[in-house]
mmCIF file of C-alpha atoms in Angstrom:
data_model
loop_
_atom_site.group_PDB
_atom_site.id
_atom_site.type_symbol
_atom_site.label_atom_id
_atom_site.label_comp_id
_atom_site.label_asym_id
_atom_site.label_seq_id
_atom_site.Cartn_x
_atom_site.Cartn_y
_atom_site.Cartn_z
ATOM 1 C CA MET A 1220 213.957 216.019 137.870
ATOM 2 C CA ASN A 1221 213.593 213.822 140.981
ATOM 3 C CA GLY A 1222 210.567 216.725 142.400
ATOM 4 C CA ILE A 1223 209.047 215.952 138.879
ATOM 5 C CA ILE A 1224 209.765 212.611 138.966
ATOM 6 C CA HIS A 1225 208.563 211.163 142.565
ATOM 7 C CA PRO A 1226 205.354 212.475 142.327
ATOM 8 C CA ARG A 1227 204.287 210.101 139.242
ATOM 9 C CA PHE A 1228 205.040 206.852 141.469
ATOM 10 C CA HIS A 1229 204.120 208.652 144.003
ATOM 11 C CA PRO A 1230 200.379 210.347 143.703
ATOM 12 C CA GLU A 1231 198.984 210.089 147.474
ATOM 13 C CA GLY A 1232 197.111 213.360 148.478
ATOM 14 C CA LEU A 1233 197.765 214.360 144.858
ATOM 15 C CA GLN A 1234 194.125 213.117 144.249
ATOM 16 C CA VAL A 1235 195.362 211.599 140.652
ATOM 17 C CA CYS A 1236 195.643 207.954 139.795
ATOM 18 C CA PRO A 1237 199.336 206.740 138.795
ATOM 19 C CA PRO A 1238 200.323 206.104 135.674
ATOM 20 C CA ALA A 1239 199.419 202.839 134.602
ATOM 21 C CA THR A 1240 202.254 202.425 131.966
ATOM 22 C CA LEU A 1241 206.001 203.013 131.523
ATOM 23 C CA GLU A 1242 204.332 205.875 128.466
ATOM 24 C CA GLU A 1243 201.862 207.120 130.957
ATOM 25 C CA VAL A 1244 204.771 208.286 133.149
ATOM 26 C CA PHE A 1245 206.886 210.082 130.676
ATOM 27 C CA VAL A 1246 204.201 211.716 129.425
ATOM 28 C CA SER A 1247 202.998 213.160 132.744
ATOM 29 C CA MET A 1248 206.664 214.216 133.204
ATOM 30 C CA PHE A 1249 207.216 215.844 129.360
ATOM 31 C CA ASP A 1250 204.154 217.500 129.705
ATOM 32 C CA TYR A 1251 204.416 218.969 133.392
ATOM 33 C CA MET A 1252 208.557 220.059 132.012
ATOM 34 C CA ASP A 1253 206.371 222.350 129.436
ATOM 35 C CA ARG A 1254 204.081 223.306 131.972
ATOM 36 C CA LEU A 1255 207.338 225.080 133.948
ATOM 37 C CA ILE A 1256 209.240 226.126 130.687
ATOM 38 C CA ARG A 1257 205.863 228.239 129.722
ATOM 39 C CA ILE A 1258 206.053 229.193 133.866
ATOM 40 C CA VAL A 1259 209.746 230.393 133.675
ATOM 41 C CA LYS A 1260 209.890 231.124 130.166
ATOM 42 C CA PRO A 1261 214.007 230.590 129.863
ATOM 43 C CA THR A 1262 215.922 232.622 127.630
ATOM 44 C CA SER A 1263 219.504 231.908 127.700
ATOM 45 C CA LEU A 1264 220.401 228.272 129.171
ATOM 46 C CA LEU A 1265 218.460 225.275 130.748
ATOM 47 C CA TYR A 1266 220.068 222.685 132.514
ATOM 48 C CA VAL A 1267 217.781 219.320 133.173
ATOM 49 C CA MET A 1268 219.283 217.333 135.469
ATOM 50 C CA HIS A 1269 217.851 213.695 136.629
ATOM 51 C CA PRO A 1270 218.685 212.036 139.785
ATOM 52 C CA CYS A 1271 222.067 210.297 140.193
ATOM 53 C CA ILE A 1272 221.843 208.757 143.825
ATOM 54 C CA ASP A 1273 218.869 207.295 145.254
ATOM 55 C CA LEU A 1274 219.375 208.209 149.688
ATOM 56 C CA ASN A 1275 215.868 205.751 150.370
ATOM 57 C CA LEU A 1276 218.079 203.132 148.792
ATOM 58 C CA ILE A 1277 221.366 203.961 150.630
ATOM 59 C CA GLN A 1278 219.931 203.595 153.571
ATOM 60 C CA GLU A 1279 218.052 200.081 152.603
ATOM 61 C CA THR A 1280 221.604 198.803 151.720
ATOM 62 C CA GLU A 1281 222.915 200.202 155.063
ATOM 63 C CA GLU A 1282 219.351 198.631 156.516
ATOM 64 C CA MET A 1283 220.571 195.330 154.916
ATOM 65 C CA ILE A 1284 224.532 194.604 155.984
ATOM 66 C CA LEU A 1285 223.081 195.264 159.869
ATOM 67 C CA ARG A 1286 220.528 193.061 159.928
ATOM 68 C CA GLU A 1287 223.000 190.887 158.432
ATOM 69 C CA ARG A 1288 225.238 191.118 160.713
ATOM 70 C CA PHE A 1289 222.967 190.904 163.430
ATOM 71 C CA ARG A 1290 221.701 187.800 162.322
ATOM 72 C CA VAL A 1291 225.433 186.411 162.166
ATOM 73 C CA GLU A 1292 225.974 187.653 165.626
ATOM 74 C CA GLY A 1293 223.240 185.478 166.682
ATOM 75 C CA LYS A 1294 220.935 188.924 167.491
ATOM 76 C CA GLU A 1295 217.515 188.375 167.021
ATOM 77 C CA VAL A 1296 216.458 190.512 163.540
ATOM 78 C CA LEU A 1297 212.705 192.178 163.607
ATOM 79 C CA PRO A 1298 210.916 191.489 160.197
ATOM 80 C CA ARG A 1299 211.209 194.206 157.915
ATOM 81 C CA GLU A 1300 207.428 196.167 157.663
ATOM 82 C CA ALA A 1301 206.221 195.751 154.389
ATOM 83 C CA SER A 1302 205.803 199.295 152.102
ATOM 84 C CA SER A 1303 202.793 200.001 150.157
ATOM 85 C CA SER A 1304 205.092 202.393 148.190
ATOM 86 C CA ARG A 1305 206.659 201.080 144.485
ATOM 87 C CA ASP A 1306 210.203 199.781 144.718
ATOM 88 C CA PRO A 1307 212.253 202.445 145.209
ATOM 89 C CA ASN A 1308 215.431 200.822 143.005
ATOM 90 C CA VAL A 1309 213.304 201.670 140.011
ATOM 91 C CA ILE A 1310 214.922 205.093 140.211
ATOM 92 C CA THR A 1311 218.400 204.298 140.897
ATOM 93 C CA PRO A 1312 221.172 204.157 138.536
ATOM 94 C CA GLY A 1313 221.898 201.938 136.418
ATOM 95 C CA THR A 1314 218.354 200.082 136.097
ATOM 96 C CA GLU A 1315 216.367 199.285 132.835
ATOM 97 C CA PHE A 1316 213.986 202.710 133.808
ATOM 98 C CA MET A 1317 216.632 205.228 134.540
ATOM 99 C CA GLU A 1318 217.828 204.154 131.299
ATOM 100 C CA LYS A 1319 214.766 204.359 128.805
ATOM 101 C CA LEU A 1320 214.035 207.664 131.377
ATOM 102 C CA SER A 1321 217.740 208.944 129.766
ATOM 103 C CA GLN A 1322 216.449 208.228 126.439
ATOM 104 C CA ALA A 1323 213.294 209.682 127.022
ATOM 105 C CA LEU A 1324 214.491 212.547 127.854
ATOM 106 C CA LYS A 1325 217.065 212.837 124.890
ATOM 107 C CA TYR A 1326 214.139 212.592 122.684
ATOM 108 C CA TYR A 1327 211.807 215.351 124.621
ATOM 109 C CA VAL A 1328 214.560 217.709 124.792
ATOM 110 C CA ARG A 1329 215.586 217.054 120.793
ATOM 111 C CA ALA A 1330 211.994 217.484 119.787
ATOM 112 C CA ARG A 1331 211.417 220.632 121.928
ATOM 113 C CA LEU A 1332 214.323 222.326 120.299
ATOM 114 C CA SER A 1333 212.755 221.698 117.006
ATOM 115 C CA SER A 1334 209.858 222.544 117.408
ATOM 116 C CA ASP A 1335 208.612 224.922 120.598
ATOM 117 C CA PRO A 1336 209.222 228.424 119.722
ATOM 118 C CA LEU A 1337 209.820 228.760 123.620
ATOM 119 C CA TRP A 1338 213.519 226.553 123.124
ATOM 120 C CA SER A 1339 214.461 228.674 119.972
ATOM 121 C CA ASN A 1340 217.315 230.327 121.457
ATOM 122 C CA ILE A 1341 218.495 228.511 124.466
ATOM 123 C CA LYS A 1342 221.052 226.256 125.310
ATOM 124 C CA VAL A 1343 220.462 222.764 126.825
ATOM 125 C CA ILE A 1344 222.182 220.626 129.092
ATOM 126 C CA LEU A 1345 221.504 217.095 130.061
ATOM 127 C CA SER A 1346 222.618 215.882 133.164
ATOM 128 C CA ASP A 1347 221.176 212.007 133.506
ATOM 129 C CA ALA A 1348 222.389 209.100 136.179
ATOM 130 C CA ASN A 1349 225.138 208.371 134.362
ATOM 131 C CA VAL A 1350 227.062 211.130 135.570
ATOM 132 C CA PRO A 1351 228.401 211.077 139.047
ATOM 133 C CA GLY A 1352 227.748 213.546 141.621
ATOM 134 C CA GLU A 1353 224.158 214.667 143.500
ATOM 135 C CA GLY A 1354 221.834 216.641 141.267
ATOM 136 C CA GLU A 1355 221.822 219.798 143.022
ATOM 137 C CA HIS A 1356 225.799 219.825 143.408
ATOM 138 C CA LYS A 1357 226.163 219.138 139.673
ATOM 139 C CA ILE A 1358 223.639 222.130 139.333
ATOM 140 C CA MET A 1359 225.562 224.480 141.517
ATOM 141 C CA SER A 1360 229.057 223.575 140.378
ATOM 142 C CA PHE A 1361 228.467 224.300 137.066
ATOM 143 C CA ILE A 1362 226.830 227.801 138.165
ATOM 144 C CA ARG A 1363 230.054 228.415 140.977
ATOM 145 C CA ALA A 1364 231.925 227.300 137.429
ATOM 146 C CA GLN A 1365 230.088 229.931 135.410
ATOM 147 C CA ARG A 1366 230.667 232.825 137.810
ATOM 148 C CA GLY A 1367 234.616 231.911 137.743
ATOM 149 C CA ARG A 1368 234.480 232.708 133.884
ATOM 150 C CA GLU A 1369 235.709 235.451 132.133
ATOM 151 C CA GLY A 1370 232.106 237.739 130.960
ATOM 152 C CA TYR A 1371 230.491 236.510 133.628
ATOM 153 C CA ASP A 1372 227.754 239.014 133.836
ATOM 154 C CA PRO A 1373 227.049 239.056 137.706
ATOM 155 C CA ASN A 1374 222.771 240.164 136.814
ATOM 156 C CA THR A 1375 221.878 236.717 135.336
ATOM 157 C CA ARG A 1376 218.933 235.205 136.711
ATOM 158 C CA HIS A 1377 218.497 231.756 137.654
ATOM 159 C CA CYS A 1378 215.746 230.046 138.362
ATOM 160 C CA LEU A 1379 215.796 226.260 140.037
ATOM 161 C CA TYR A 1380 212.722 223.530 139.822
ATOM 162 C CA GLY A 1381 212.889 221.507 142.829
ATOM 163 C CA LEU A 1382 211.452 220.447 145.883
ATOM 164 C CA ASP A 1383 214.051 219.650 148.501
ATOM 165 C CA ALA A 1384 214.764 222.397 150.858
ATOM 166 C CA ASP A 1385 218.776 222.073 150.741
ATOM 167 C CA LEU A 1386 218.140 223.885 147.759
ATOM 168 C CA ILE A 1387 217.418 227.193 149.421
ATOM 169 C CA MET A 1388 221.083 226.913 151.845
ATOM 170 C CA LEU A 1389 222.281 225.745 147.892
ATOM 171 C CA ALA A 1390 220.940 228.926 146.654
ATOM 172 C CA LEU A 1391 221.784 231.952 149.389
ATOM 173 C CA ALA A 1392 225.264 230.327 149.415
ATOM 174 C CA SER A 1393 225.953 231.138 145.940
ATOM 175 C CA HIS A 1394 225.615 234.448 146.656
ATOM 176 C CA GLU A 1395 224.001 234.655 143.061
ATOM 177 C CA VAL A 1396 221.601 237.463 144.144
ATOM 178 C CA HIS A 1397 219.156 236.542 140.981
ATOM 179 C CA PHE A 1398 218.008 232.944 142.149
ATOM 180 C CA SER A 1399 214.813 232.129 142.646
ATOM 181 C CA ILE A 1400 213.364 228.352 143.269
ATOM 182 C CA LEU A 1401 210.154 227.265 141.350
ATOM 183 C CA ARG A 1402 208.602 225.204 144.463
ATOM 184 C CA GLU A 1403 205.825 228.005 145.747
ATOM 185 C CA PHE A 1404 208.064 229.828 144.179
ATOM 186 C CA LEU A 1405 210.260 231.847 146.285
ATOM 187 C CA ASN A 1406 212.786 234.661 144.868
ATOM 188 C CA ILE A 1407 215.764 234.197 147.298
ATOM 189 C CA TRP A 1408 216.656 237.851 146.588
ATOM 190 C CA VAL A 1409 213.331 238.175 148.995
ATOM 191 C CA LEU A 1410 214.694 235.751 151.819
ATOM 192 C CA ARG A 1411 218.372 237.567 151.913
ATOM 193 C CA GLU A 1412 216.264 241.107 152.323
ATOM 194 C CA TYR A 1413 214.520 239.585 155.127
ATOM 195 C CA LEU A 1414 217.879 237.355 156.561
ATOM 196 C CA GLU A 1415 219.745 241.116 156.529
ATOM 197 C CA LEU A 1416 216.620 242.437 158.801
ATOM 198 C CA ASP A 1417 216.303 239.417 161.166
ATOM 199 C CA MET A 1418 220.272 238.743 161.701
ATOM 200 C CA LYS A 1419 220.963 242.851 162.681
ATOM 201 C CA ILE A 1420 223.120 242.774 165.108
ATOM 202 C CA PRO A 1421 222.713 245.071 168.346
ATOM 203 C CA ASN A 1422 225.814 246.582 168.440
ATOM 204 C CA PRO A 1423 227.963 244.875 166.478
ATOM 205 C CA VAL A 1424 231.825 244.180 167.578
ATOM 206 C CA GLN A 1425 232.158 244.940 163.032
ATOM 207 C CA GLN A 1426 230.526 246.468 159.969
ATOM 208 C CA LEU A 1427 228.336 243.992 159.273
ATOM 209 C CA ASP A 1428 228.753 242.348 156.168
ATOM 210 C CA ILE A 1429 225.807 240.310 154.355
ATOM 211 C CA GLU A 1430 227.532 237.889 152.537
ATOM 212 C CA ARG A 1431 229.097 236.564 155.766
ATOM 213 C CA LEU A 1432 226.474 236.639 157.898
ATOM 214 C CA ILE A 1433 224.717 234.309 155.638
ATOM 215 C CA ASP A 1434 227.384 231.845 155.305
ATOM 216 C CA ASP A 1435 227.033 231.780 159.174
ATOM 217 C CA PHE A 1436 223.160 231.191 158.872
ATOM 218 C CA VAL A 1437 223.580 228.222 156.005
ATOM 219 C CA PHE A 1438 226.626 226.841 158.116
ATOM 220 C CA ILE A 1439 224.331 227.155 161.869
ATOM 221 C CA CYS A 1440 220.706 225.590 159.996
ATOM 222 C CA PHE A 1441 223.104 222.174 159.761
ATOM 223 C CA LEU A 1442 222.368 221.674 163.080
ATOM 224 C CA THR A 1443 219.139 221.247 162.608
ATOM 225 C CA GLY A 1444 220.015 218.435 160.014
ATOM 226 C CA ASN A 1445 220.023 217.319 156.222
ATOM 227 C CA ASP A 1446 219.938 214.581 153.969
ATOM 228 C CA PHE A 1447 223.171 213.483 154.710
ATOM 229 C CA ILE A 1448 223.434 214.382 158.691
ATOM 230 C CA ALA A 1449 221.535 214.177 161.714
ATOM 231 C CA HIS A 1450 220.009 217.056 163.466
ATOM 232 C CA VAL A 1451 220.741 218.482 167.280
ATOM 233 C CA PRO A 1452 218.797 216.247 169.627
ATOM 234 C CA SER A 1453 217.345 219.329 171.030
ATOM 235 C CA LEU A 1454 216.679 221.245 167.283
ATOM 236 C CA GLU A 1455 213.321 220.438 165.556
ATOM 237 C CA ILE A 1456 212.518 222.755 162.921
ATOM 238 C CA ASN A 1457 208.775 221.896 163.761
ATOM 239 C CA GLU A 1458 209.410 223.096 167.773
ATOM 240 C CA GLY A 1459 211.282 226.662 166.173
ATOM 241 C CA ALA A 1460 214.694 225.578 166.332
ATOM 242 C CA VAL A 1461 215.617 228.243 163.887
ATOM 243 C CA ASP A 1462 213.990 231.393 165.299
ATOM 244 C CA LEU A 1463 216.112 229.712 168.100
ATOM 245 C CA ILE A 1464 219.582 229.443 166.734
ATOM 246 C CA ILE A 1465 218.987 232.783 164.743
ATOM 247 C CA GLU A 1466 218.540 234.382 168.247
ATOM 248 C CA VAL A 1467 221.428 232.666 170.428
ATOM 249 C CA TYR A 1468 223.830 233.793 167.062
ATOM 250 C CA LYS A 1469 222.786 237.324 167.815
ATOM 251 C CA ALA A 1470 223.614 237.511 171.395
ATOM 252 C CA SER A 1471 226.208 235.562 170.534
ATOM 253 C CA PHE A 1472 227.906 237.712 167.858
ATOM 254 C CA ASN A 1473 230.095 239.987 170.185
ATOM 255 C CA LYS A 1474 231.233 237.205 173.048
ATOM 256 C CA MET A 1475 232.389 235.027 169.906
ATOM 257 C CA GLY A 1476 234.024 237.934 168.356
ATOM 258 C CA GLY A 1477 232.364 238.103 164.749
ATOM 259 C CA TYR A 1478 231.611 235.851 161.804
ATOM 260 C CA ILE A 1479 232.127 232.165 162.096
ATOM 261 C CA VAL A 1480 232.756 230.883 158.684
ATOM 262 C CA ASP A 1481 235.937 232.323 156.827
ATOM 263 C CA THR A 1482 235.458 231.158 153.286
ATOM 264 C CA ASP A 1483 238.053 234.066 152.758
ATOM 265 C CA LYS A 1484 241.234 231.503 151.721
ATOM 266 C CA VAL A 1485 238.736 229.244 149.919
ATOM 267 C CA LYS A 1486 240.900 228.072 147.259
ATOM 268 C CA ASP A 1487 243.657 227.312 150.157
ATOM 269 C CA LYS A 1488 243.378 224.058 150.085
ATOM 270 C CA HIS A 1489 245.080 224.359 153.982
ATOM 271 C CA ALA A 1490 243.040 227.068 154.906
ATOM 272 C CA ALA A 1491 240.811 226.840 157.647
ATOM 273 C CA PHE A 1492 236.618 227.563 156.750
ATOM 274 C CA LEU A 1493 236.116 227.909 160.712
ATOM 275 C CA LYS A 1494 236.438 229.746 163.248
ATOM 276 C CA VAL A 1495 236.511 226.973 165.852
ATOM 277 C CA SER A 1496 237.222 228.797 169.250
ATOM 278 C CA ARG A 1497 234.225 231.125 167.703
ATOM 279 C CA LEU A 1498 231.894 228.471 167.325
ATOM 280 C CA GLU A 1499 232.501 226.752 170.623
ATOM 281 C CA LYS A 1500 231.163 229.908 172.343
ATOM 282 C CA PHE A 1501 228.194 229.763 170.112
ATOM 283 C CA PHE A 1502 227.436 225.595 171.231
ATOM 284 C CA HIS A 1503 228.113 227.105 174.885
ATOM 285 C CA GLU A 1504 225.309 229.603 174.460
ATOM 286 C CA LEU A 1505 222.709 226.937 172.723
ATOM 287 C CA SER A 1506 223.556 224.346 174.942
ATOM 288 C CA LEU A 1507 221.989 226.745 178.053
ATOM 289 C CA TYR A 1508 218.369 225.877 176.197
ATOM 290 C CA GLU A 1509 218.573 222.139 175.917
ATOM 291 C CA GLU A 1510 217.544 221.433 178.845
ATOM 292 C CA LYS A 1511 214.585 223.344 178.821
ATOM 293 C CA ILE A 1512 213.808 222.219 175.263
ATOM 294 C CA PHE A 1513 214.053 218.045 176.516
ATOM 295 C CA GLN A 1514 211.807 219.391 179.676
ATOM 296 C CA LYS A 1515 208.564 220.925 178.113
ATOM 297 C CA ARG A 1516 208.543 217.935 175.644
ATOM 298 C CA TYR A 1517 208.711 215.151 178.355
ATOM 299 C CA ARG A 1518 205.719 217.353 179.977
ATOM 300 C CA LEU A 1519 204.296 217.456 176.111
#
């Protein structure tokens, strides 16, 4: 729901006017949800998740704490830049807006279940801001739990709507083959096939396993950063960092002795999921490019 809610408040660049009232916000959201349902036509389950954690709010809170600490220590505190955007606190758990949104979503779901033929044979799960956890992780936890149930159909098709690029990594890490992300419609199984081609190791020391290659791909891509961790300073996606780490990984695979990530004992609380000695060799090979990258930036 983040990808549906935020554009209602941030219509900049979309050539639309911001909704004037709360009712207009909800009507705009529900019209868009109806459009998505018509596109996807779910046949079994619809999981509706609206935001539980606002990372912008967390960052603002951390900034306020730092500012207060600097003020107490007598350090200069520069004035904050005024933002032209709406108050980010509005779409944060515990606010009046979020409570009204939860009630509106419950009404919307009940109304569609009772009147819309596209909803007639599906089960609906509504997970609102009162359920702990970040949205995409709640959804992926649900999918993983379903995989562990007896009688689960491995050919189940999943379609996830959302604008966050992290969803691509989470979908890959689920190892569900039939997975699409509805943004500029991304079929994960096509991406898996391209990764299998792009990450083909020359003269590998062992037989290649696409699932383990995907685990390593997801892991090394964390070096470019995400919502929770900073990127390695020399690795910027817009400078071709993903291509670079793939090439370094392929060139380092035999030197490392195989895969970096090991999920064979994922249920063992004391198991190690990373081959640290292999990771160290990968980091060494990657570090050989840092000076050239920084020199190029300096010249530019």
